[in-house]
């Protein structure tokens, strides 16, 4: 689930160089027009695909919540964090779901205090997004520290969308607000 053009480019380049395996990409078209979803020439010309992108703009010692997410919800969370100046929340992008990037996620977890809450945020309803897959993979990583990962997102639904733009926008605001301000139960 690539969040920048450079990530998409490096992913396709990696795919062309490796043994031919199926590649499933869940990047929404709306990121093509998003003003923050940009890459520099340097990003494109050097580097490689990163399965997990840690939050480089946060002081790890001040973090009280680590929010993992994937896709365009990252940009909603980033905009809200900038607006509220919530410098105690780290936003970590998971760009590859499978094979699960266990080592990279564990490296990110170890950068933050053991007292920090861990959350997975997704736009999709509970029964349609990556939550159940991710929670199964996160559980053994968090077990030694006795922490748990919490779900923040929409409730289960038979439909992927509400059918109402106004209701969708309100749900999105609630989701972002919960991720950045409310205590995780």
GROMACS .gro file of C-alpha atoms in nm:
model
  185
    1UNK     CA    1   0.000   0.000   0.000
    2UNK     CA    2   0.236   0.268  -0.130
    3UNK     CA    3   0.195   0.618   0.011
    4UNK     CA    4   0.441   0.803  -0.214
    5UNK     CA    5   0.541   0.790  -0.581
    6UNK     CA    6   0.896   0.687  -0.487
    7UNK     CA    7   0.765   0.391  -0.288
    8UNK     CA    8   0.553   0.284  -0.584
    9UNK     CA    9   0.848   0.320  -0.822
   10UNK     CA   10   1.085   0.121  -0.599
   11UNK     CA   11   0.822  -0.148  -0.546
   12UNK     CA   12   0.777  -0.197  -0.921
   13UNK     CA   13   1.153  -0.195  -0.970
   14UNK     CA   14   1.198  -0.458  -0.698
   15UNK     CA   15   0.922  -0.669  -0.853
   16UNK     CA   16   1.091  -0.664  -1.193
   17UNK     CA   17   1.424  -0.776  -1.048
   18UNK     CA   18   1.301  -1.068  -0.837
   19UNK     CA   19   1.151  -1.406  -0.909
   20UNK     CA   20   0.811  -1.357  -1.069
   21UNK     CA   21   0.546  -1.366  -0.797
   22UNK     CA   22   0.204  -1.203  -0.788
   23UNK     CA   23   0.200  -0.842  -0.673
   24UNK     CA   24  -0.117  -0.692  -0.530
   25UNK     CA   25  -0.119  -0.313  -0.487
   26UNK     CA   26  -0.389  -0.134  -0.287
   27UNK     CA   27  -0.290   0.224  -0.359
   28UNK     CA   28  -0.599   0.444  -0.408
   29UNK     CA   29  -0.622   0.686  -0.699
   30UNK     CA   30  -0.686   0.979  -0.463
   31UNK     CA   31  -0.318   0.975  -0.361
   32UNK     CA   32  -0.228   1.076  -0.717
   33UNK     CA   33  -0.370   1.421  -0.641
   34UNK     CA   34  -0.283   1.451  -0.273
   35UNK     CA   35  -0.052   1.751  -0.213
   36UNK     CA   36   0.152   1.570   0.053
   37UNK     CA   37   0.193   1.244  -0.142
   38UNK     CA   38   0.498   1.360  -0.330
   39UNK     CA   39   0.855   1.244  -0.379
   40UNK     CA   40   1.169   1.432  -0.466
   41UNK     CA   41   1.399   1.338  -0.751
   42UNK     CA   42   1.644   1.218  -0.485
   43UNK     CA   43   1.379   0.984  -0.342
   44UNK     CA   44   1.326   0.833  -0.687
   45UNK     CA   45   1.689   0.811  -0.794
   46UNK     CA   46   1.826   0.646  -0.482
   47UNK     CA   47   1.706   0.411  -0.216
   48UNK     CA   48   1.475   0.114  -0.226
   49UNK     CA   49   1.125   0.010  -0.129
   50UNK     CA   50   1.072   0.036   0.247
   51UNK     CA   51   0.824  -0.209   0.397
   52UNK     CA   52   0.778   0.009   0.706
   53UNK     CA   53   0.828   0.387   0.723
   54UNK     CA   54   0.892   0.520   1.071
   55UNK     CA   55   0.800   0.871   1.180
   56UNK     CA   56   1.116   1.077   1.133
   57UNK     CA   57   0.966   1.402   1.268
   58UNK     CA   58   0.908   1.290   1.627
   59UNK     CA   59   1.131   1.271   1.933
   60UNK     CA   60   1.098   0.903   2.035
   61UNK     CA   61   1.143   0.979   2.406
   62UNK     CA   62   0.826   1.197   2.407
   63UNK     CA   63   0.600   0.942   2.235
   64UNK     CA   64   0.301   0.815   2.432
   65UNK     CA   65   0.121   0.647   2.141
   66UNK     CA   66   0.250   0.469   1.831
   67UNK     CA   67  -0.010   0.459   1.555
   68UNK     CA   68   0.041   0.207   1.277
   69UNK     CA   69  -0.155   0.259   0.958
   70UNK     CA   70  -0.145   0.192   0.589
   71UNK     CA   71  -0.249   0.392   0.286
   72UNK     CA   72  -0.417   0.728   0.259
   73UNK     CA   73  -0.544   0.738   0.619
   74UNK     CA   74  -0.184   0.831   0.705
   75UNK     CA   75  -0.230   1.171   0.540
   76UNK     CA   76  -0.552   1.236   0.735
   77UNK     CA   77  -0.372   1.148   1.059
   78UNK     CA   78  -0.071   1.361   0.964
   79UNK     CA   79  -0.287   1.666   0.888
   80UNK     CA   80  -0.473   1.631   1.218
   81UNK     CA   81  -0.149   1.583   1.411
   82UNK     CA   82  -0.003   1.898   1.256
   83UNK     CA   83  -0.322   2.092   1.329
   84UNK     CA   84  -0.331   1.984   1.696
   85UNK     CA   85   0.048   1.988   1.739
   86UNK     CA   86   0.034   1.636   1.888
   87UNK     CA   87   0.409   1.571   1.898
   88UNK     CA   88   0.363   1.281   2.138
   89UNK     CA   89   0.208   1.056   1.871
   90UNK     CA   90   0.422   0.866   1.622
   91UNK     CA   91   0.268   0.775   1.287
   92UNK     CA   92   0.420   0.462   1.134
   93UNK     CA   93   0.328   0.351   0.781
   94UNK     CA   94   0.314  -0.019   0.699
   95UNK     CA   95   0.368  -0.026   0.324
   96UNK     CA   96   0.389  -0.405   0.287
   97UNK     CA   97   0.148  -0.644   0.457
   98UNK     CA   98   0.282  -0.975   0.334
   99UNK     CA   99   0.533  -1.114   0.382
  100UNK     CA  100   0.491  -0.945   0.717
  101UNK     CA  101   0.792  -0.715   0.784
  102UNK     CA  102   0.842  -0.848   1.136
  103UNK     CA  103   1.198  -0.725   1.184
  104UNK     CA  104   1.126  -0.371   1.064
  105UNK     CA  105   0.815  -0.341   1.280
  106UNK     CA  106   1.003  -0.473   1.581
  107UNK     CA  107   1.286  -0.224   1.518
  108UNK     CA  108   1.030   0.060   1.516
  109UNK     CA  109   0.866  -0.068   1.835
  110UNK     CA  110   1.201  -0.073   2.016
  111UNK     CA  111   1.263   0.297   1.936
  112UNK     CA  112   0.970   0.407   2.154
  113UNK     CA  113   0.911   0.381   2.530
  114UNK     CA  114   0.760   0.058   2.661
  115UNK     CA  115   0.482   0.266   2.814
  116UNK     CA  116   0.364   0.391   2.474
  117UNK     CA  117   0.023   0.270   2.359
  118UNK     CA  118   0.014   0.080   2.030
  119UNK     CA  119  -0.274   0.119   1.785
  120UNK     CA  120  -0.370   0.010   1.435
  121UNK     CA  121  -0.580   0.265   1.244
  122UNK     CA  122  -0.772   0.183   0.928
  123UNK     CA  123  -1.044   0.352   0.725
  124UNK     CA  124  -1.216   0.029   0.631
  125UNK     CA  125  -1.476  -0.137   0.854
  126UNK     CA  126  -1.343  -0.385   1.110
  127UNK     CA  127  -1.430  -0.688   0.898
  128UNK     CA  128  -1.287  -0.551   0.571
  129UNK     CA  129  -0.947  -0.400   0.638
  130UNK     CA  130  -0.612  -0.541   0.744
  131UNK     CA  131  -0.685  -0.536   1.120
  132UNK     CA  132  -0.740  -0.908   1.178
  133UNK     CA  133  -0.433  -1.000   0.977
  134UNK     CA  134  -0.216  -0.739   1.146
  135UNK     CA  135  -0.336  -0.816   1.498
  136UNK     CA  136  -0.235  -1.181   1.457
  137UNK     CA  137   0.116  -1.076   1.354
  138UNK     CA  138   0.155  -0.802   1.617
  139UNK     CA  139   0.049  -1.021   1.911
  140UNK     CA  140   0.373  -1.225   1.937
  141UNK     CA  141   0.586  -0.913   1.887
  142UNK     CA  142   0.414  -0.735   2.174
  143UNK     CA  143   0.380  -1.036   2.408
  144UNK     CA  144   0.726  -1.002   2.570
  145UNK     CA  145   0.644  -0.645   2.674
  146UNK     CA  146   0.286  -0.735   2.780
  147UNK     CA  147   0.147  -0.467   2.554
  148UNK     CA  148  -0.149  -0.507   2.322
  149UNK     CA  149  -0.235  -0.342   1.995
  150UNK     CA  150  -0.570  -0.166   1.984
  151UNK     CA  151  -0.799  -0.123   1.685
  152UNK     CA  152  -0.915   0.224   1.582
  153UNK     CA  153  -1.153   0.234   1.291
  154UNK     CA  154  -1.506   0.181   1.175
  155UNK     CA  155  -1.732  -0.087   1.321
  156UNK     CA  156  -1.813  -0.404   1.128
  157UNK     CA  157  -2.033  -0.345   0.829
  158UNK     CA  158  -2.191  -0.537   0.543
  159UNK     CA  159  -2.098  -0.252   0.310
  160UNK     CA  160  -1.755  -0.093   0.253
  161UNK     CA  161  -1.912   0.255   0.240
  162UNK     CA  162  -2.192   0.434   0.423
  163UNK     CA  163  -2.357   0.563   0.106
  164UNK     CA  164  -2.354   0.917   0.241
  165UNK     CA  165  -2.058   1.152   0.189
  166UNK     CA  166  -2.158   1.356   0.494
  167UNK     CA  167  -2.171   1.047   0.716
  168UNK     CA  168  -1.844   0.914   0.574
  169UNK     CA  169  -1.669   1.245   0.644
  170UNK     CA  170  -1.802   1.248   1.003
  171UNK     CA  171  -1.687   0.890   1.059
  172UNK     CA  172  -1.345   0.983   0.922
  173UNK     CA  173  -1.320   1.282   1.158
  174UNK     CA  174  -1.421   1.061   1.452
  175UNK     CA  175  -1.166   0.798   1.354
  176UNK     CA  176  -0.881   1.050   1.330
  177UNK     CA  177  -0.987   1.220   1.654
  178UNK     CA  178  -0.990   0.888   1.838
  179UNK     CA  179  -0.647   0.799   1.704
  180UNK     CA  180  -0.491   1.127   1.817
  181UNK     CA  181  -0.672   1.238   2.128
  182UNK     CA  182  -0.878   0.975   2.307
  183UNK     CA  183  -0.725   0.726   2.545
  184UNK     CA  184  -0.716   0.372   2.415
  185UNK     CA  185  -0.916   0.135   2.628
   0.00000   0.00000   0.00000
